[in-house]
Short mmCIF file of C-alpha atoms in Angstrom, two decimals:
data_model
loop_
_atom_site.label_atom_id
_atom_site.label_comp_id
_atom_site.label_asym_id
_atom_site.label_seq_id
_atom_site.Cartn_x
_atom_site.Cartn_y
_atom_site.Cartn_z
CA UNK P 1 102.24 74.68 111.99
CA UNK P 2 100.67 77.88 112.48
CA UNK P 3 97.30 78.13 114.19
CA UNK P 4 96.43 81.49 112.28
CA UNK P 5 95.30 79.97 108.95
CA UNK P 6 93.28 82.01 106.80
CA UNK P 7 90.44 82.31 109.56
CA UNK P 8 91.98 82.85 112.91
CA UNK P 9 90.25 82.21 116.09
CA UNK P 10 89.33 85.47 117.87
CA UNK P 11 88.16 86.49 121.67
CA UNK P 12 85.15 88.31 121.16
CA UNK P 13 83.53 88.35 124.81
CA UNK P 14 84.66 87.96 128.43
CA UNK P 15 83.59 88.27 132.10
CA UNK P 16 85.06 87.63 135.40
CA UNK P 17 84.82 87.31 139.05
CA UNK P 18 87.73 87.80 141.46
CA UNK P 19 88.39 88.57 144.81
CA UNK P 20 87.72 91.78 146.70
CA UNK P 21 83.96 92.02 145.57
CA UNK P 22 85.14 92.23 141.80
CA UNK P 23 82.39 91.08 139.39
CA UNK P 24 82.60 93.27 136.34
CA UNK P 25 85.28 94.02 133.54
CA UNK P 26 85.58 97.68 134.72
CA UNK P 27 86.20 96.74 138.37
CA UNK P 28 88.80 94.24 137.58
CA UNK P 29 90.75 96.80 135.34
CA UNK P 30 90.57 99.44 137.96
CA UNK P 31 91.72 97.21 140.58
CA UNK P 32 94.93 96.35 138.45
CA UNK P 33 95.59 99.51 137.24
CA UNK P 34 95.68 101.08 140.97
CA UNK P 35 97.71 97.86 142.06
CA UNK P 36 95.07 97.14 144.71
CA UNK P 37 95.27 94.36 147.24
CA UNK P 38 92.51 92.20 146.84
CA UNK P 39 93.20 89.72 149.44
CA UNK P 40 91.35 89.38 152.69
CA UNK P 41 90.63 87.25 155.76
CA UNK P 42 89.54 83.67 155.44
CA UNK P 43 85.85 83.37 155.18
CA UNK P 44 83.69 82.67 158.53
CA UNK P 45 80.87 81.53 156.83
CA UNK P 46 81.91 77.91 155.50
CA UNK P 47 82.54 75.99 158.61
CA UNK P 48 86.22 75.80 158.14
CA UNK P 49 88.28 74.62 161.10
CA UNK P 50 89.83 78.10 161.39
CA UNK P 51 91.53 77.63 164.85
CA UNK P 52 93.28 74.53 163.69
CA UNK P 53 94.35 75.83 160.19
CA UNK P 54 95.89 78.88 161.83
CA UNK P 55 97.76 76.95 164.60
CA UNK P 56 99.64 74.66 162.18
CA UNK P 57 102.82 76.38 162.82
CA UNK P 58 102.94 75.02 166.24
CA UNK P 59 103.21 71.34 164.89
CA UNK P 60 106.96 70.68 164.16
CA UNK P 61 107.58 70.43 160.28
CA UNK P 62 104.67 72.71 159.38
CA UNK P 63 104.67 76.17 158.01
CA UNK P 64 102.79 79.14 159.13
CA UNK P 65 99.13 79.85 157.81
CA UNK P 66 98.24 83.30 157.67
CA UNK P 67 94.63 84.78 157.87
CA UNK P 68 94.73 85.73 154.25
CA UNK P 69 93.58 84.47 150.75
CA UNK P 70 91.94 85.72 147.61
CA UNK P 71 88.15 84.67 148.30
CA UNK P 72 85.36 85.55 146.41
CA UNK P 73 82.78 87.85 148.26
CA UNK P 74 79.77 86.27 146.23
CA UNK P 75 80.52 82.63 146.44
CA UNK P 76 77.37 81.71 148.18
CA UNK P 77 75.31 84.06 146.11
CA UNK P 78 72.97 82.61 143.38
CA UNK P 79 69.64 83.07 142.21
CA UNK P 80 68.56 79.21 141.06
CA UNK P 81 65.18 80.05 139.92
CA UNK P 82 66.39 82.45 137.34
CA UNK P 83 68.43 79.48 135.89
CA UNK P 84 65.52 77.16 136.12
CA UNK P 85 67.17 75.22 139.06
CA UNK P 86 65.21 74.22 142.38
CA UNK P 87 66.55 75.75 145.65
CA UNK P 88 67.33 72.39 147.00
CA UNK P 89 69.20 71.05 143.89
CA UNK P 90 71.28 74.44 143.96
CA UNK P 91 72.26 73.86 147.53
CA UNK P 92 73.81 70.60 146.50
CA UNK P 93 75.63 72.08 143.42
CA UNK P 94 79.41 72.72 143.74
CA UNK P 95 79.58 76.68 144.08
CA UNK P 96 81.95 76.17 141.02
CA UNK P 97 79.00 75.24 139.09
CA UNK P 98 77.10 78.03 140.35
CA UNK P 99 79.49 80.99 139.99
CA UNK P 100 80.55 79.63 136.52
CA UNK P 101 76.98 79.69 135.23
CA UNK P 102 76.43 83.32 136.05
CA UNK P 103 79.60 84.48 134.66
CA UNK P 104 79.11 82.54 131.33
CA UNK P 105 76.03 84.35 131.23
CA UNK P 106 77.83 87.65 131.66
CA UNK P 107 80.47 86.85 128.97
CA UNK P 108 77.62 86.18 126.33
CA UNK P 109 76.08 89.49 127.26
CA UNK P 110 79.54 91.10 126.79
CA UNK P 111 79.70 89.53 123.33
CA UNK P 112 76.12 91.23 122.51
CA UNK P 113 74.32 87.89 122.79
CA UNK P 114 70.80 87.08 124.38
CA UNK P 115 72.11 84.23 126.78
CA UNK P 116 68.08 82.88 126.91
CA UNK P 117 68.17 82.66 122.97
CA UNK P 118 71.27 81.48 121.54
CA UNK P 119 69.73 79.82 118.42
CA UNK P 120 70.54 76.34 116.99
CA UNK P 121 74.23 76.60 116.52
CA UNK P 122 76.73 73.80 117.74
CA UNK P 123 78.22 75.55 120.83
CA UNK P 124 81.06 74.27 122.79
CA UNK P 125 81.77 74.84 126.56
CA UNK P 126 85.26 73.96 127.79
CA UNK P 127 85.82 74.94 131.55
CA UNK P 128 88.91 74.37 133.99
CA UNK P 129 88.16 72.99 137.23
CA UNK P 130 89.42 71.03 140.25
CA UNK P 131 87.73 69.15 143.07
CA UNK P 132 87.76 71.34 145.96
CA UNK P 133 85.72 69.29 148.57
CA UNK P 134 82.53 70.91 148.64
CA UNK P 135 79.85 69.36 150.62
CA UNK P 136 79.45 65.98 152.91
CA UNK P 137 80.63 62.69 152.00
CA UNK P 138 78.37 60.90 149.25
CA UNK P 139 77.69 58.14 151.38
CA UNK P 140 76.35 60.59 153.96
CA UNK P 141 72.30 60.65 153.61
CA UNK P 142 70.62 63.98 154.10
CA UNK P 143 67.99 66.02 152.32
CA UNK P 144 70.15 66.57 149.32
CA UNK P 145 70.82 63.01 148.63
CA UNK P 146 69.59 62.41 145.04
CA UNK P 147 71.06 65.66 143.84
CA UNK P 148 74.71 64.95 144.88
CA UNK P 149 75.95 62.95 141.84
CA UNK P 150 75.32 66.15 139.43
CA UNK P 151 75.92 68.54 142.28
CA UNK P 152 79.51 67.29 143.03
CA UNK P 153 80.51 65.96 139.59
CA UNK P 154 83.51 67.83 138.30
CA UNK P 155 82.05 67.57 134.61
CA UNK P 156 79.10 69.35 135.71
CA UNK P 157 81.02 72.77 136.02
CA UNK P 158 80.77 72.65 131.98
CA UNK P 159 77.76 70.44 131.73
CA UNK P 160 75.51 72.78 134.19
CA UNK P 161 76.41 75.71 131.74
CA UNK P 162 75.34 73.70 128.67
CA UNK P 163 72.09 72.27 130.24
CA UNK P 164 70.92 75.75 131.43
CA UNK P 165 71.97 77.76 128.19
CA UNK P 166 71.06 75.10 125.83
CA UNK P 167 74.47 74.62 124.54
CA UNK P 168 74.52 71.27 122.26
CA UNK P 169 78.04 71.22 121.39
CA UNK P 170 81.19 69.70 123.23
CA UNK P 171 80.90 70.08 126.96
CA UNK P 172 84.02 69.24 128.57
CA UNK P 173 85.90 69.97 132.13
CA UNK P 174 89.48 70.15 131.98
CA UNK P 175 91.40 69.23 135.10
CA UNK P 176 95.28 69.73 134.97
CA UNK P 177 95.68 71.55 137.90
CA UNK P 178 96.78 75.17 137.73
CA UNK P 179 97.03 74.86 133.84
CA UNK P 180 93.28 74.00 133.34
CA UNK P 181 91.88 77.31 132.23
CA UNK P 182 94.67 78.06 129.34
CA UNK P 183 94.19 74.29 128.50
CA UNK P 184 90.40 74.56 128.51
CA UNK P 185 90.94 77.78 126.03
CA UNK P 186 93.53 75.69 123.73
CA UNK P 187 91.05 72.80 123.41
CA UNK P 188 87.87 74.96 122.75
CA UNK P 189 90.05 76.82 119.79
CA UNK P 190 91.21 73.31 118.49
CA UNK P 191 87.43 72.29 118.47
CA UNK P 192 86.29 75.21 116.56
CA UNK P 193 88.95 74.95 114.02
CA UNK P 194 88.17 71.21 113.58
CA UNK P 195 84.65 72.15 113.10
CA UNK P 196 83.29 70.34 116.39
CA UNK P 197 81.45 73.32 117.23
CA UNK P 198 80.65 76.74 115.58
CA UNK P 199 81.75 78.93 118.51
CA UNK P 200 82.50 78.24 122.21
CA UNK P 201 82.73 79.33 125.80
CA UNK P 202 86.10 78.58 127.66
CA UNK P 203 87.38 79.42 130.98
CA UNK P 204 87.62 78.17 134.59
CA UNK P 205 86.44 78.40 137.88
CA UNK P 206 87.92 77.82 141.38
CA UNK P 207 85.78 78.18 144.49
CA UNK P 208 87.36 76.41 147.52
CA UNK P 209 85.08 73.92 149.28
CA UNK P 210 87.82 73.43 151.90
CA UNK P 211 90.74 74.73 153.11
CA UNK P 212 92.60 71.65 152.24
CA UNK P 213 95.14 73.26 149.85
CA UNK P 214 96.23 75.46 152.72
CA UNK P 215 96.92 72.35 154.73
CA UNK P 216 98.66 70.75 152.07
CA UNK P 217 101.23 73.64 151.33
CA UNK P 218 101.49 74.35 155.00
CA UNK P 219 102.88 70.79 155.41
CA UNK P 220 105.19 71.48 152.28
CA UNK P 221 106.38 74.75 153.93
CA UNK P 222 105.24 76.27 150.36
CA UNK P 223 102.87 78.89 151.78
CA UNK P 224 103.80 82.58 151.93
CA UNK P 225 104.67 83.22 155.53
CA UNK P 226 103.26 86.72 155.58
CA UNK P 227 99.98 86.44 153.76
CA UNK P 228 101.02 88.01 150.39
CA UNK P 229 101.96 86.37 147.20
CA UNK P 230 105.14 88.13 145.53
CA UNK P 231 105.82 86.89 142.07
CA UNK P 232 109.40 87.18 140.87
CA UNK P 233 110.33 88.94 144.00
CA UNK P 234 113.52 88.60 146.32
CA UNK P 235 111.13 88.86 149.09
CA UNK P 236 108.86 85.92 148.07
CA UNK P 237 108.09 83.50 150.65
CA UNK P 238 105.82 81.22 148.97
CA UNK P 239 102.52 81.25 147.23
CA UNK P 240 98.89 82.27 148.54
CA UNK P 241 95.89 80.53 147.61
CA UNK P 242 92.87 82.47 145.95
CA UNK P 243 89.72 81.93 143.96
CA UNK P 244 88.23 83.59 140.94
CA UNK P 245 86.23 82.65 137.57
CA UNK P 246 86.96 83.96 134.17
CA UNK P 247 85.21 82.92 130.66
CA UNK P 248 86.09 84.13 127.32
CA UNK P 249 83.91 83.49 124.02
CA UNK P 250 85.70 82.29 121.01
CA UNK P 251 84.87 81.99 117.28
CA UNK P 252 86.41 82.43 113.95
CA UNK P 253 87.33 85.86 112.88
CA UNK P 254 85.05 85.59 109.77
CA UNK P 255 82.13 84.68 111.94
CA UNK P 256 82.67 87.57 114.58
CA UNK P 257 83.01 90.19 111.63
CA UNK P 258 79.88 89.06 109.85
CA UNK P 259 77.80 89.11 113.22
CA UNK P 260 79.63 92.64 114.03
CA UNK P 261 81.12 91.28 117.36
CA UNK P 262 83.88 93.12 118.81
CA UNK P 263 87.46 91.46 118.57
CA UNK P 264 89.41 91.79 121.72
CA UNK P 265 92.27 89.45 120.53
CA UNK P 266 93.54 86.85 117.91
CA UNK P 267 94.44 83.95 119.75
CA UNK P 268 97.55 83.49 117.45
CA UNK P 269 98.74 80.27 118.89
CA UNK P 270 98.32 78.20 122.09
CA UNK P 271 100.09 74.86 123.01
CA UNK P 272 100.02 72.50 126.06
CA UNK P 273 102.73 69.88 127.10
CA UNK P 274 104.22 67.87 129.89
CA UNK P 275 107.36 67.74 131.89
CA UNK P 276 107.62 63.90 131.50
CA UNK P 277 109.54 62.05 133.80
CA UNK P 278 112.87 62.73 135.58
CA UNK P 279 111.94 65.20 138.70
CA UNK P 280 109.04 64.85 141.00
CA UNK P 281 105.66 65.58 139.33
CA UNK P 282 105.11 68.75 141.20
CA UNK P 283 108.58 70.34 140.21
CA UNK P 284 108.76 72.62 137.04
CA UNK P 285 110.85 71.86 134.37
CA UNK P 286 112.53 74.78 132.61
CA UNK P 287 113.25 72.71 129.62
CA UNK P 288 109.60 71.49 129.08
CA UNK P 289 108.54 75.23 129.68
CA UNK P 290 111.04 76.35 126.88
CA UNK P 291 109.92 73.75 124.39
CA UNK P 292 106.34 74.75 124.98
CA UNK P 293 106.99 78.39 124.59
CA UNK P 294 108.96 77.84 121.34
CA UNK P 295 106.15 75.59 120.20
CA UNK P 296 103.64 78.29 120.78
CA UNK P 297 105.52 81.07 119.04
CA UNK P 298 106.15 78.94 116.07
CA UNK P 299 102.27 78.29 116.02
CA UNK P 300 101.54 82.08 116.34
CA UNK P 301 103.80 82.50 113.27
CA UNK P 302 105.53 85.89 114.90
CA UNK P 303 109.03 86.61 116.01
CA UNK P 304 109.44 86.47 119.71
CA UNK P 305 110.51 90.13 120.05
CA UNK P 306 107.09 91.50 118.98
CA UNK P 307 105.63 90.17 122.39
CA UNK P 308 105.77 93.26 124.71
CA UNK P 309 103.84 91.76 127.68
CA UNK P 310 104.09 88.54 129.18
CA UNK P 311 101.59 87.73 132.03
CA UNK P 312 103.49 84.70 133.75
CA UNK P 313 102.71 82.17 136.16
CA UNK P 314 104.58 83.59 139.06
CA UNK P 315 103.40 81.90 142.06
CA UNK P 316 106.06 83.58 144.39
CA UNK P 317 107.90 80.28 145.17
CA UNK P 318 111.52 79.90 145.35
CA UNK P 319 111.59 76.71 143.19
CA UNK P 320 109.18 77.79 140.40
CA UNK P 321 109.92 81.39 139.71
CA UNK P 322 113.53 81.02 138.88
CA UNK P 323 112.89 77.95 136.54
CA UNK P 324 110.05 79.66 134.73
CA UNK P 325 112.20 83.05 134.46
CA UNK P 326 115.03 80.77 132.91
CA UNK P 327 112.62 79.59 130.23
CA UNK P 328 111.17 83.09 129.56
CA UNK P 329 114.50 84.34 129.38
CA UNK P 330 115.73 81.81 126.69
CA UNK P 331 112.69 82.66 124.44
CA UNK P 332 111.72 86.10 124.79
CA UNK P 333 115.06 87.59 126.37
CA UNK P 334 116.87 88.37 123.01
CA UNK P 335 118.41 91.78 123.14
CA UNK P 336 116.21 94.40 121.38
CA UNK P 337 117.41 97.40 119.03
CA UNK P 338 115.94 99.85 121.59
CA UNK P 339 117.49 98.20 124.67
CA UNK P 340 114.27 97.16 126.17
CA UNK P 341 112.60 93.91 126.68
CA UNK P 342 109.18 92.61 127.26
CA UNK P 343 107.23 93.77 130.60
CA UNK P 344 106.55 90.77 132.82
CA UNK P 345 103.94 90.36 135.49
CA UNK P 346 101.41 88.20 137.49
CA UNK P 347 98.04 89.08 138.68
CA UNK P 348 98.67 86.39 141.45
CA UNK P 349 100.16 89.59 143.16
CA UNK P 350 96.89 91.12 143.62
CA UNK P 351 94.80 88.22 144.34
CA UNK P 352 96.67 85.02 145.07
CA UNK P 353 96.83 81.90 143.23
CA UNK P 354 93.33 81.05 141.82
CA UNK P 355 94.61 77.58 141.10
CA UNK P 356 92.38 76.05 138.06
CA UNK P 357 91.13 79.56 137.33
CA UNK P 358 94.49 81.43 137.55
CA UNK P 359 95.37 81.35 133.66
CA UNK P 360 92.15 82.85 132.83
CA UNK P 361 92.18 85.63 135.38
CA UNK P 362 95.79 86.32 133.76
CA UNK P 363 94.31 86.26 130.32
CA UNK P 364 91.67 88.50 130.88
CA UNK P 365 94.06 91.08 132.54
CA UNK P 366 96.14 90.85 129.21
CA UNK P 367 92.78 91.36 127.09
CA UNK P 368 91.88 94.59 129.37
CA UNK P 369 95.71 95.95 129.11
CA UNK P 370 95.12 95.66 125.12
CA UNK P 371 91.82 97.45 125.31
CA UNK P 372 93.13 100.07 127.53
CA UNK P 373 96.63 100.35 126.03
CA UNK P 374 98.38 100.38 129.33
CA UNK P 375 100.17 97.64 131.35
CA UNK P 376 99.22 97.42 134.99
CA UNK P 377 101.90 97.07 137.75
CA UNK P 378 102.57 93.67 139.32
CA UNK P 379 102.71 94.34 143.23
CA UNK P 380 105.91 93.59 145.42
CA UNK P 381 107.95 93.84 142.25
CA UNK P 382 110.46 96.66 143.54
CA UNK P 383 112.83 93.84 144.69
CA UNK P 384 113.15 91.44 141.73
CA UNK P 385 114.67 87.97 142.66
CA UNK P 386 118.47 87.87 142.56
CA UNK P 387 118.37 84.40 141.21
CA UNK P 388 118.36 85.61 137.77
CA UNK P 389 120.39 88.12 135.88
CA UNK P 390 117.80 90.67 134.97
CA UNK P 391 120.16 92.93 132.83
CA UNK P 392 121.34 89.93 130.73
CA UNK P 393 117.61 88.14 130.62
CA UNK P 394 116.17 91.00 128.64
CA UNK P 395 112.89 91.01 130.85
CA UNK P 396 111.74 93.70 133.12
CA UNK P 397 109.14 93.27 135.97
CA UNK P 398 106.14 95.84 135.41
CA UNK P 399 106.42 98.10 138.41
CA UNK P 400 103.89 100.80 137.46
CA UNK P 401 101.11 101.55 135.37
CA UNK P 402 102.62 102.12 131.84
CA UNK P 403 101.34 103.22 128.37
CA UNK P 404 101.70 100.41 125.76
CA UNK P 405 102.18 101.50 122.37
CA UNK P 406 100.86 99.29 119.71
CA UNK P 407 102.96 97.94 116.81
CA UNK P 408 101.37 98.81 113.54
CA UNK P 409 98.16 98.99 115.17
CA UNK P 410 98.57 95.59 117.23
CA UNK P 411 99.51 94.85 120.77
CA UNK P 412 101.08 91.47 121.12
CA UNK P 413 101.26 89.32 124.35
CA UNK P 414 101.84 86.00 125.96
CA UNK P 415 100.21 84.19 128.91
CA UNK P 416 101.87 81.23 130.86
CA UNK P 417 100.31 78.51 133.28
CA UNK P 418 102.07 75.57 134.72
CA UNK P 419 100.17 72.95 136.74
CA UNK P 420 101.47 70.75 139.81
CA UNK P 421 100.34 67.96 137.65
CA UNK P 422 103.30 68.59 135.30
CA UNK P 423 101.03 69.92 132.46
CA UNK P 424 102.22 73.37 131.13
CA UNK P 425 100.08 75.77 128.83
CA UNK P 426 101.12 78.95 126.82
CA UNK P 427 99.28 81.53 124.53
CA UNK P 428 100.19 84.30 122.28
CA UNK P 429 97.77 87.05 121.54
CA UNK P 430 97.55 89.83 119.15
CA UNK P 431 95.19 92.48 120.15
CA UNK P 432 93.95 95.17 117.78
CA UNK P 433 94.40 98.94 119.23
CA UNK P 434 90.78 100.08 119.45
CA UNK P 435 89.95 103.80 118.33
CA UNK P 436 88.92 106.29 120.80
CA UNK P 437 85.29 105.79 120.31
CA UNK P 438 85.31 102.12 120.98
CA UNK P 439 87.48 102.36 124.02
CA UNK P 440 84.99 104.72 125.62
CA UNK P 441 82.04 102.60 124.87
CA UNK P 442 84.09 99.69 126.09
CA UNK P 443 85.24 101.18 129.32
CA UNK P 444 81.60 102.36 130.16
CA UNK P 445 80.14 98.75 129.11
#
């Protein structure tokens, strides 16, 4: 069944915070277009046991942990009084709530809305997030006791946005690990189609309250040994954790046109599924991913050969990347008349794996690519993995900044996210090519 219907869901606003001090859309695009490395050393202001963490390889069976990751510079920055929150309550709040709240505000401004006066519409808020162990245990008594219930509740990542901005529609946090953000977009779009809300914010946040993910993947010997994330590369040595926040604003196209909102993209189709039983829960499934991608293409109502850009999951792991590439090849790899195929990349090469927020950082990369009419390079893509036949696959890695010509005024792209919980998400987008005046205005917004 097509998701398009007569009045498709469109993306009309967005905002982002990413590692390397990136907190604007213009800054994010520049970093991607220039193929910047946004990684940096572990933060020294979070009380993490860095000496122990960086010496894990000295213990038999554990992998090396480099002093490297994709960390937000402004994770601790927050103006509580601006949002009507007391300073004591703000300290007790998971940083994911704080950062998501300010990014939501900017996403609304990017839409052309006044976040302090959103009217009486039923507005939804769907956020992806995972618990990252911020703060002391709930049984520890301190001056913040009494604020800990809402401060540490995962559901409050969305609930805090709804409370502070006066959103009275559905307010939901989705935790399906690394697929959380695209799953949140899918659920928000479904809610709008089902008239559960008039329009919605959808996105995800990841700020690490502890380095637990580094410990876990060190034990599994799945961390990058050189402190870089190299998706789809022969040189890939494992993944590298990062942080980030991305939020988009969704509504029906008729509403967007009535209110004069810019349309970044139509969400032609989105789907989520699960690997099911068989392999261990954390092992990806080519079969499940292929089923998901085919279902999304069917919902979008387009031929797969129209898709010219694929923002893949691409964690840089020896197991996950080849399985993902096989699924993509089966759906998008059919030979084309001009002998080319879709360009493939992953923003994880710039900033690491932002976990619950990874899919949204990739989605916003795609939206900005459509806006600028260019496809940014994926770092470390000069030596593609030899575990797939690239000539036969029809896929090509984006190794340099390239112009992206529209097809009859539209650019088509796809985005994937796959979670360690076994949940998979995929979305297909159609982005109208803006005229030069619109592009100039957006670039300087």
